[in-house]
C-alpha cells in the first residue's frame, strides 16, 4: 500500500515546480514558460501578446514586469520568430533619440539611422528620400530651414551681401564696378559682392564659411573675375 501511494505521488507534478502565469493565472512549470527578472512566470501566449502590443504601442515599451524590463534576449525562445524580428526593428525605432520618418504620406515608415547620410534619409520601404532638417521630401541644395543657413542669411542681410541671381550663392563686392563674373554657369551678374562659398570653412568656424573679413582677395582662389 505504501508503495502504491509512492507511485501515485510521483505522477503528480511537484508543487514546488508549478507556478501560475502572472497574466492569465494558468499553471506552468519553470521549464515550460518564461520567467521575468522579478521572478514571475509568463506563459508563451501571454508573453507573445504582450510583446506584440509593445511593437504598436510605444507606451508599453519596453515590456516590464514589476517595473523591471523583460529583455528580448531572455525570452526570445518563447516568442514566434516573426515577432522577434518585428520587435527588434521597433526597438531600434523606439530607442532612437531623433527619429526620421518617410515624407511619403503613403509610406511614413521609420528610416533607420544607417540609411541617413548627412541631411538626407533613404526609405528602405518605398525608396524615396526625406530631408532630415525640414522632414519634407528630399530636395537639392541647402535646406531653407537649416539653422546654420538662417544665420548665414541674417549676417548677409546685416552686411548688405547679395545673391547670385543664377546659383543663389551669397556674393560681396569690395571695390570696383558692380559687375562680377560668378564661376557658376549663369555667367556675369550685377551684384554687390564676391562669391562666398556656402560649404567651405573660411577660418571663423562657421559651417557655411561665413566671414566678415575682406573677400576681394579670394577672387583668384575661387575661380571668379570682376569685370
PDB file of C-alpha atoms in Angstrom:
ATOM      1  CA  UNK A   1       0.000   0.000   0.000  1.00  0.00           C
ATOM      2  CA  UNK A   2       2.836   2.286   0.849  1.00  0.00           C
ATOM      3  CA  UNK A   3       4.482   1.532  -2.486  1.00  0.00           C
ATOM      4  CA  UNK A   4       1.226   2.337  -4.327  1.00  0.00           C
ATOM      5  CA  UNK A   5       0.970   5.722  -2.619  1.00  0.00           C
ATOM      6  CA  UNK A   6       4.578   6.443  -3.542  1.00  0.00           C
ATOM      7  CA  UNK A   7       3.928   5.716  -7.230  1.00  0.00           C
ATOM      8  CA  UNK A   8       0.814   7.910  -7.209  1.00  0.00           C
ATOM      9  CA  UNK A   9       2.695  10.834  -5.702  1.00  0.00           C
ATOM     10  CA  UNK A  10       5.499  10.502  -8.260  1.00  0.00           C
ATOM     11  CA  UNK A  11       2.981  11.046 -11.105  1.00  0.00           C
ATOM     12  CA  UNK A  12       1.724  14.311  -9.635  1.00  0.00           C
ATOM     13  CA  UNK A  13       3.627  17.486 -10.551  1.00  0.00           C
ATOM     14  CA  UNK A  14       5.928  18.694  -7.879  1.00  0.00           C
ATOM     15  CA  UNK A  15       4.173  21.635  -6.256  1.00  0.00           C
ATOM     16  CA  UNK A  16       7.481  23.421  -5.813  1.00  0.00           C
ATOM     17  CA  UNK A  17       7.998  23.473  -9.616  1.00  0.00           C
ATOM     18  CA  UNK A  18       4.472  24.543 -10.590  1.00  0.00           C
ATOM     19  CA  UNK A  19       3.791  28.285 -10.854  1.00  0.00           C
ATOM     20  CA  UNK A  20       0.994  30.448 -12.177  1.00  0.00           C
ATOM     21  CA  UNK A  21       1.286  32.730 -15.178  1.00  0.00           C
ATOM     22  CA  UNK A  22       1.171  36.260 -13.801  1.00  0.00           C
ATOM     23  CA  UNK A  23      -1.117  37.300 -16.660  1.00  0.00           C
ATOM     24  CA  UNK A  24      -3.675  34.514 -17.213  1.00  0.00           C
ATOM     25  CA  UNK A  25      -3.272  32.595 -13.958  1.00  0.00           C
ATOM     26  CA  UNK A  26      -2.848  29.145 -15.546  1.00  0.00           C
ATOM     27  CA  UNK A  27      -0.344  26.702 -14.112  1.00  0.00           C
ATOM     28  CA  UNK A  28       3.007  26.163 -15.773  1.00  0.00           C
ATOM     29  CA  UNK A  29       6.381  24.820 -14.763  1.00  0.00           C
ATOM     30  CA  UNK A  30       9.619  26.784 -14.868  1.00  0.00           C
ATOM     31  CA  UNK A  31      10.673  24.783 -17.910  1.00  0.00           C
ATOM     32  CA  UNK A  32       7.537  25.490 -19.975  1.00  0.00           C
ATOM     33  CA  UNK A  33       7.223  29.253 -19.514  1.00  0.00           C
ATOM     34  CA  UNK A  34       9.403  32.348 -19.378  1.00  0.00           C
ATOM     35  CA  UNK A  35      10.488  33.859 -16.111  1.00  0.00           C
ATOM     36  CA  UNK A  36      10.705  37.630 -15.779  1.00  0.00           C
ATOM     37  CA  UNK A  37      13.614  39.269 -13.899  1.00  0.00           C
ATOM     38  CA  UNK A  38      11.325  39.754 -10.909  1.00  0.00           C
ATOM     39  CA  UNK A  39      10.617  36.017 -10.743  1.00  0.00           C
ATOM     40  CA  UNK A  40       7.079  35.993 -12.124  1.00  0.00           C
ATOM     41  CA  UNK A  41       6.175  33.422 -14.745  1.00  0.00           C
ATOM     42  CA  UNK A  42       4.785  34.282 -18.200  1.00  0.00           C
ATOM     43  CA  UNK A  43       3.274  31.653 -20.453  1.00  0.00           C
ATOM     44  CA  UNK A  44       4.230  31.787 -24.129  1.00  0.00           C
ATOM     45  CA  UNK A  45       0.786  33.006 -25.207  1.00  0.00           C
ATOM     46  CA  UNK A  46       0.590  35.928 -22.771  1.00  0.00           C
ATOM     47  CA  UNK A  47       4.210  36.865 -23.373  1.00  0.00           C
ATOM     48  CA  UNK A  48       3.684  36.911 -27.140  1.00  0.00           C
ATOM     49  CA  UNK A  49       0.620  39.133 -26.857  1.00  0.00           C
ATOM     50  CA  UNK A  50       2.457  41.481 -24.503  1.00  0.00           C
ATOM     51  CA  UNK A  51       5.460  41.854 -26.794  1.00  0.00           C
ATOM     52  CA  UNK A  52       3.153  42.187 -29.792  1.00  0.00           C
ATOM     53  CA  UNK A  53       1.310  45.113 -28.201  1.00  0.00           C
ATOM     54  CA  UNK A  54       4.653  46.704 -27.320  1.00  0.00           C
ATOM     55  CA  UNK A  55       5.511  46.899 -31.027  1.00  0.00           C
ATOM     56  CA  UNK A  56       2.448  49.037 -31.812  1.00  0.00           C
ATOM     57  CA  UNK A  57       2.043  50.976 -28.560  1.00  0.00           C
ATOM     58  CA  UNK A  58       5.194  52.815 -27.528  1.00  0.00           C
ATOM     59  CA  UNK A  59       3.670  53.413 -24.108  1.00  0.00           C
ATOM     60  CA  UNK A  60       4.074  49.698 -23.443  1.00  0.00           C
ATOM     61  CA  UNK A  61       7.710  49.644 -24.499  1.00  0.00           C
ATOM     62  CA  UNK A  62       9.820  48.123 -23.150  1.00  0.00           C
ATOM     63  CA  UNK A  63       7.756  45.229 -21.768  1.00  0.00           C
ATOM     64  CA  UNK A  64       8.082  45.153 -17.994  1.00  0.00           C
ATOM     65  CA  UNK A  65       7.059  43.083 -15.017  1.00  0.00           C
ATOM     66  CA  UNK A  66       7.146  44.692 -11.583  1.00  0.00           C
ATOM     67  CA  UNK A  67       8.778  47.749 -13.241  1.00  0.00           C
ATOM     68  CA  UNK A  68      11.712  45.601 -14.402  1.00  0.00           C
ATOM     69  CA  UNK A  69      12.284  45.392 -18.189  1.00  0.00           C
ATOM     70  CA  UNK A  70      11.872  41.965 -19.767  1.00  0.00           C
ATOM     71  CA  UNK A  71      14.809  41.596 -22.143  1.00  0.00           C
ATOM     72  CA  UNK A  72      14.159  40.070 -25.540  1.00  0.00           C
ATOM     73  CA  UNK A  73      17.356  38.035 -25.296  1.00  0.00           C
ATOM     74  CA  UNK A  74      15.995  36.313 -22.180  1.00  0.00           C
ATOM     75  CA  UNK A  75      12.602  35.308 -23.601  1.00  0.00           C
ATOM     76  CA  UNK A  76      13.061  35.090 -27.388  1.00  0.00           C
ATOM     77  CA  UNK A  77      12.785  31.277 -27.421  1.00  0.00           C
ATOM     78  CA  UNK A  78       9.171  31.574 -26.228  1.00  0.00           C
ATOM     79  CA  UNK A  79       8.223  34.026 -28.997  1.00  0.00           C
ATOM     80  CA  UNK A  80       7.477  33.453 -32.711  1.00  0.00           C
ATOM     81  CA  UNK A  81      10.428  34.242 -34.990  1.00  0.00           C
ATOM     82  CA  UNK A  82       8.402  36.861 -36.884  1.00  0.00           C
ATOM     83  CA  UNK A  83       7.581  38.672 -33.656  1.00  0.00           C
ATOM     84  CA  UNK A  84      11.220  38.636 -32.570  1.00  0.00           C
ATOM     85  CA  UNK A  85      12.249  40.293 -35.852  1.00  0.00           C
ATOM     86  CA  UNK A  86       9.454  42.881 -35.631  1.00  0.00           C
ATOM     87  CA  UNK A  87      10.309  43.677 -32.023  1.00  0.00           C
ATOM     88  CA  UNK A  88      14.000  44.115 -32.862  1.00  0.00           C
ATOM     89  CA  UNK A  89      13.095  46.651 -35.555  1.00  0.00           C
ATOM     90  CA  UNK A  90      10.745  48.534 -33.242  1.00  0.00           C
ATOM     91  CA  UNK A  91      13.371  48.507 -30.526  1.00  0.00           C
ATOM     92  CA  UNK A  92      15.703  50.459 -32.818  1.00  0.00           C
ATOM     93  CA  UNK A  93      12.909  52.911 -33.661  1.00  0.00           C
ATOM     94  CA  UNK A  94      11.722  53.488 -30.095  1.00  0.00           C
ATOM     95  CA  UNK A  95      15.254  53.975 -28.761  1.00  0.00           C
ATOM     96  CA  UNK A  96      16.383  56.407 -31.484  1.00  0.00           C
ATOM     97  CA  UNK A  97      16.526  59.960 -29.987  1.00  0.00           C
ATOM     98  CA  UNK A  98      15.786  61.979 -33.148  1.00  0.00           C
ATOM     99  CA  UNK A  99      13.715  59.830 -35.424  1.00  0.00           C
ATOM    100  CA  UNK A 100      13.130  60.369 -39.103  1.00  0.00           C
ATOM    101  CA  UNK A 101      10.046  59.070 -40.882  1.00  0.00           C
ATOM    102  CA  UNK A 102       9.488  58.845 -44.610  1.00  0.00           C
ATOM    103  CA  UNK A 103       7.955  62.038 -46.023  1.00  0.00           C
ATOM    104  CA  UNK A 104       5.855  59.962 -48.426  1.00  0.00           C
ATOM    105  CA  UNK A 105       2.413  60.087 -46.796  1.00  0.00           C
ATOM    106  CA  UNK A 106       1.524  56.724 -48.278  1.00  0.00           C
ATOM    107  CA  UNK A 107       4.522  55.195 -46.540  1.00  0.00           C
ATOM    108  CA  UNK A 108       5.573  57.082 -43.363  1.00  0.00           C
ATOM    109  CA  UNK A 109       7.963  54.273 -42.468  1.00  0.00           C
ATOM    110  CA  UNK A 110      10.713  54.784 -39.917  1.00  0.00           C
ATOM    111  CA  UNK A 111      14.066  55.436 -41.577  1.00  0.00           C
ATOM    112  CA  UNK A 112      16.890  53.575 -39.899  1.00  0.00           C
ATOM    113  CA  UNK A 113      19.877  55.674 -38.747  1.00  0.00           C
ATOM    114  CA  UNK A 114      22.105  53.572 -41.027  1.00  0.00           C
ATOM    115  CA  UNK A 115      20.104  54.858 -44.010  1.00  0.00           C
ATOM    116  CA  UNK A 116      20.737  58.525 -43.193  1.00  0.00           C
ATOM    117  CA  UNK A 117      23.649  60.404 -44.730  1.00  0.00           C
ATOM    118  CA  UNK A 118      24.238  63.987 -43.519  1.00  0.00           C
ATOM    119  CA  UNK A 119      20.849  65.650 -44.165  1.00  0.00           C
ATOM    120  CA  UNK A 120      19.172  63.027 -46.328  1.00  0.00           C
ATOM    121  CA  UNK A 121      17.467  59.786 -45.352  1.00  0.00           C
ATOM    122  CA  UNK A 122      16.551  56.967 -47.732  1.00  0.00           C
ATOM    123  CA  UNK A 123      13.441  54.912 -47.030  1.00  0.00           C
ATOM    124  CA  UNK A 124      14.039  51.179 -47.490  1.00  0.00           C
ATOM    125  CA  UNK A 125      10.291  50.592 -47.903  1.00  0.00           C
ATOM    126  CA  UNK A 126       9.363  52.945 -50.764  1.00  0.00           C
ATOM    127  CA  UNK A 127      12.846  54.092 -51.803  1.00  0.00           C
ATOM    128  CA  UNK A 128      12.135  57.818 -51.516  1.00  0.00           C
ATOM    129  CA  UNK A 129      14.354  60.390 -49.834  1.00  0.00           C
ATOM    130  CA  UNK A 130      13.462  62.623 -46.875  1.00  0.00           C
ATOM    131  CA  UNK A 131      15.223  65.773 -45.672  1.00  0.00           C
ATOM    132  CA  UNK A 132      16.396  65.359 -42.078  1.00  0.00           C
ATOM    133  CA  UNK A 133      16.010  69.093 -41.406  1.00  0.00           C
ATOM    134  CA  UNK A 134      12.561  70.055 -42.731  1.00  0.00           C
ATOM    135  CA  UNK A 135      11.245  66.451 -42.753  1.00  0.00           C
ATOM    136  CA  UNK A 136       9.808  67.028 -46.231  1.00  0.00           C
ATOM    137  CA  UNK A 137      10.658  65.138 -49.404  1.00  0.00           C
ATOM    138  CA  UNK A 138      14.346  65.136 -50.266  1.00  0.00           C
ATOM    139  CA  UNK A 139      15.444  68.198 -52.232  1.00  0.00           C
ATOM    140  CA  UNK A 140      18.590  69.618 -53.750  1.00  0.00           C
ATOM    141  CA  UNK A 141      20.754  72.252 -52.112  1.00  0.00           C
ATOM    142  CA  UNK A 142      20.825  73.506 -48.552  1.00  0.00           C
ATOM    143  CA  UNK A 143      17.520  73.250 -46.708  1.00  0.00           C
ATOM    144  CA  UNK A 144      15.866  76.619 -46.074  1.00  0.00           C
ATOM    145  CA  UNK A 145      15.145  75.540 -42.501  1.00  0.00           C
ATOM    146  CA  UNK A 146      18.777  74.767 -41.732  1.00  0.00           C
ATOM    147  CA  UNK A 147      19.684  76.864 -38.628  1.00  0.00           C
ATOM    148  CA  UNK A 148      23.211  77.478 -39.940  1.00  0.00           C
ATOM    149  CA  UNK A 149      21.817  78.699 -43.247  1.00  0.00           C
ATOM    150  CA  UNK A 150      19.493  81.090 -41.427  1.00  0.00           C
ATOM    151  CA  UNK A 151      22.446  82.526 -39.534  1.00  0.00           C
ATOM    152  CA  UNK A 152      24.279  82.934 -42.821  1.00  0.00           C
ATOM    153  CA  UNK A 153      21.360  84.789 -44.366  1.00  0.00           C
ATOM    154  CA  UNK A 154      20.973  87.012 -41.284  1.00  0.00           C
ATOM    155  CA  UNK A 155      24.646  88.001 -41.484  1.00  0.00           C
ATOM    156  CA  UNK A 156      24.333  88.589 -45.236  1.00  0.00           C
ATOM    157  CA  UNK A 157      21.435  90.951 -44.602  1.00  0.00           C
ATOM    158  CA  UNK A 158      23.347  92.896 -41.971  1.00  0.00           C
ATOM    159  CA  UNK A 159      26.398  93.178 -44.243  1.00  0.00           C
ATOM    160  CA  UNK A 160      24.260  94.007 -47.283  1.00  0.00           C
ATOM    161  CA  UNK A 161      25.570  91.000 -49.191  1.00  0.00           C
ATOM    162  CA  UNK A 162      23.582  89.846 -52.214  1.00  0.00           C
ATOM    163  CA  UNK A 163      22.977  86.568 -54.035  1.00  0.00           C
ATOM    164  CA  UNK A 164      23.999  85.478 -57.488  1.00  0.00           C
ATOM    165  CA  UNK A 165      20.759  85.527 -59.451  1.00  0.00           C
ATOM    166  CA  UNK A 166      21.644  82.205 -61.010  1.00  0.00           C
ATOM    167  CA  UNK A 167      23.092  79.874 -58.380  1.00  0.00           C
ATOM    168  CA  UNK A 168      21.812  81.882 -55.341  1.00  0.00           C
ATOM    169  CA  UNK A 169      25.213  81.880 -53.627  1.00  0.00           C
ATOM    170  CA  UNK A 170      25.994  84.868 -51.391  1.00  0.00           C
ATOM    171  CA  UNK A 171      28.365  87.373 -53.019  1.00  0.00           C
ATOM    172  CA  UNK A 172      30.021  90.601 -51.951  1.00  0.00           C
ATOM    173  CA  UNK A 173      31.744  93.432 -53.824  1.00  0.00           C
ATOM    174  CA  UNK A 174      34.630  95.061 -52.006  1.00  0.00           C
ATOM    175  CA  UNK A 175      35.661  97.575 -54.685  1.00  0.00           C
ATOM    176  CA  UNK A 176      35.370  98.307 -58.378  1.00  0.00           C
ATOM    177  CA  UNK A 177      32.272  98.280 -60.557  1.00  0.00           C
ATOM    178  CA  UNK A 178      29.129  96.299 -59.842  1.00  0.00           C
ATOM    179  CA  UNK A 179      29.781  93.534 -62.378  1.00  0.00           C
ATOM    180  CA  UNK A 180      31.133  90.212 -61.143  1.00  0.00           C
ATOM    181  CA  UNK A 181      31.554  87.037 -63.135  1.00  0.00           C
ATOM    182  CA  UNK A 182      30.388  84.149 -60.975  1.00  0.00           C
ATOM    183  CA  UNK A 183      32.002  80.771 -61.583  1.00  0.00           C
ATOM    184  CA  UNK A 184      28.559  79.225 -61.950  1.00  0.00           C
ATOM    185  CA  UNK A 185      27.031  78.545 -65.355  1.00  0.00           C
ATOM    186  CA  UNK A 186      24.935  81.703 -65.332  1.00  0.00           C
ATOM    187  CA  UNK A 187      27.885  83.992 -66.056  1.00  0.00           C
ATOM    188  CA  UNK A 188      28.174  87.764 -65.286  1.00  0.00           C
ATOM    189  CA  UNK A 189      25.629  89.184 -62.868  1.00  0.00           C
ATOM    190  CA  UNK A 190      25.183  92.685 -61.471  1.00  0.00           C
ATOM    191  CA  UNK A 191      25.596  92.069 -57.759  1.00  0.00           C
ATOM    192  CA  UNK A 192      27.307  93.677 -54.805  1.00  0.00           C
ATOM    193  CA  UNK A 193      29.930  91.193 -53.624  1.00  0.00           C
ATOM    194  CA  UNK A 194      32.472  88.488 -54.357  1.00  0.00           C
ATOM    195  CA  UNK A 195      31.302  84.868 -54.283  1.00  0.00           C
ATOM    196  CA  UNK A 196      31.049  83.355 -50.815  1.00  0.00           C
ATOM    197  CA  UNK A 197      31.136  79.530 -50.919  1.00  0.00           C
ATOM    198  CA  UNK A 198      28.458  78.184 -48.595  1.00  0.00           C
ATOM    199  CA  UNK A 199      30.097  74.842 -47.970  1.00  0.00           C
ATOM    200  CA  UNK A 200      33.696  75.949 -47.378  1.00  0.00           C
ATOM    201  CA  UNK A 201      35.024  76.870 -43.936  1.00  0.00           C
ATOM    202  CA  UNK A 202      36.993  80.082 -44.288  1.00  0.00           C
ATOM    203  CA  UNK A 203      38.519  80.325 -40.850  1.00  0.00           C
ATOM    204  CA  UNK A 204      35.848  81.551 -38.464  1.00  0.00           C
ATOM    205  CA  UNK A 205      34.360  78.162 -37.611  1.00  0.00           C
ATOM    206  CA  UNK A 206      31.045  78.666 -39.402  1.00  0.00           C
ATOM    207  CA  UNK A 207      29.835  75.556 -41.235  1.00  0.00           C
ATOM    208  CA  UNK A 208      28.906  77.686 -44.219  1.00  0.00           C
ATOM    209  CA  UNK A 209      32.066  79.726 -44.457  1.00  0.00           C
ATOM    210  CA  UNK A 210      30.528  82.968 -43.198  1.00  0.00           C
ATOM    211  CA  UNK A 211      33.161  85.621 -42.687  1.00  0.00           C
ATOM    212  CA  UNK A 212      33.220  89.382 -42.324  1.00  0.00           C
ATOM    213  CA  UNK A 213      36.835  89.782 -43.496  1.00  0.00           C
ATOM    214  CA  UNK A 214      37.521  91.380 -46.916  1.00  0.00           C
ATOM    215  CA  UNK A 215      36.718  88.863 -49.636  1.00  0.00           C
ATOM    216  CA  UNK A 216      38.167  90.546 -52.715  1.00  0.00           C
ATOM    217  CA  UNK A 217      41.494  88.716 -52.364  1.00  0.00           C
ATOM    218  CA  UNK A 218      39.659  85.412 -52.725  1.00  0.00           C
ATOM    219  CA  UNK A 219      38.641  86.055 -56.334  1.00  0.00           C
ATOM    220  CA  UNK A 220      41.556  84.147 -57.809  1.00  0.00           C
ATOM    221  CA  UNK A 221      41.205  81.259 -55.387  1.00  0.00           C
ATOM    222  CA  UNK A 222      37.537  80.867 -56.149  1.00  0.00           C
ATOM    223  CA  UNK A 223      37.850  80.986 -59.923  1.00  0.00           C
ATOM    224  CA  UNK A 224      35.948  84.255 -60.425  1.00  0.00           C
ATOM    225  CA  UNK A 225      36.796  87.541 -62.069  1.00  0.00           C
ATOM    226  CA  UNK A 226      35.391  91.033 -61.749  1.00  0.00           C
ATOM    227  CA  UNK A 227      34.640  92.961 -64.896  1.00  0.00           C
TER     228      UNK A 227
END
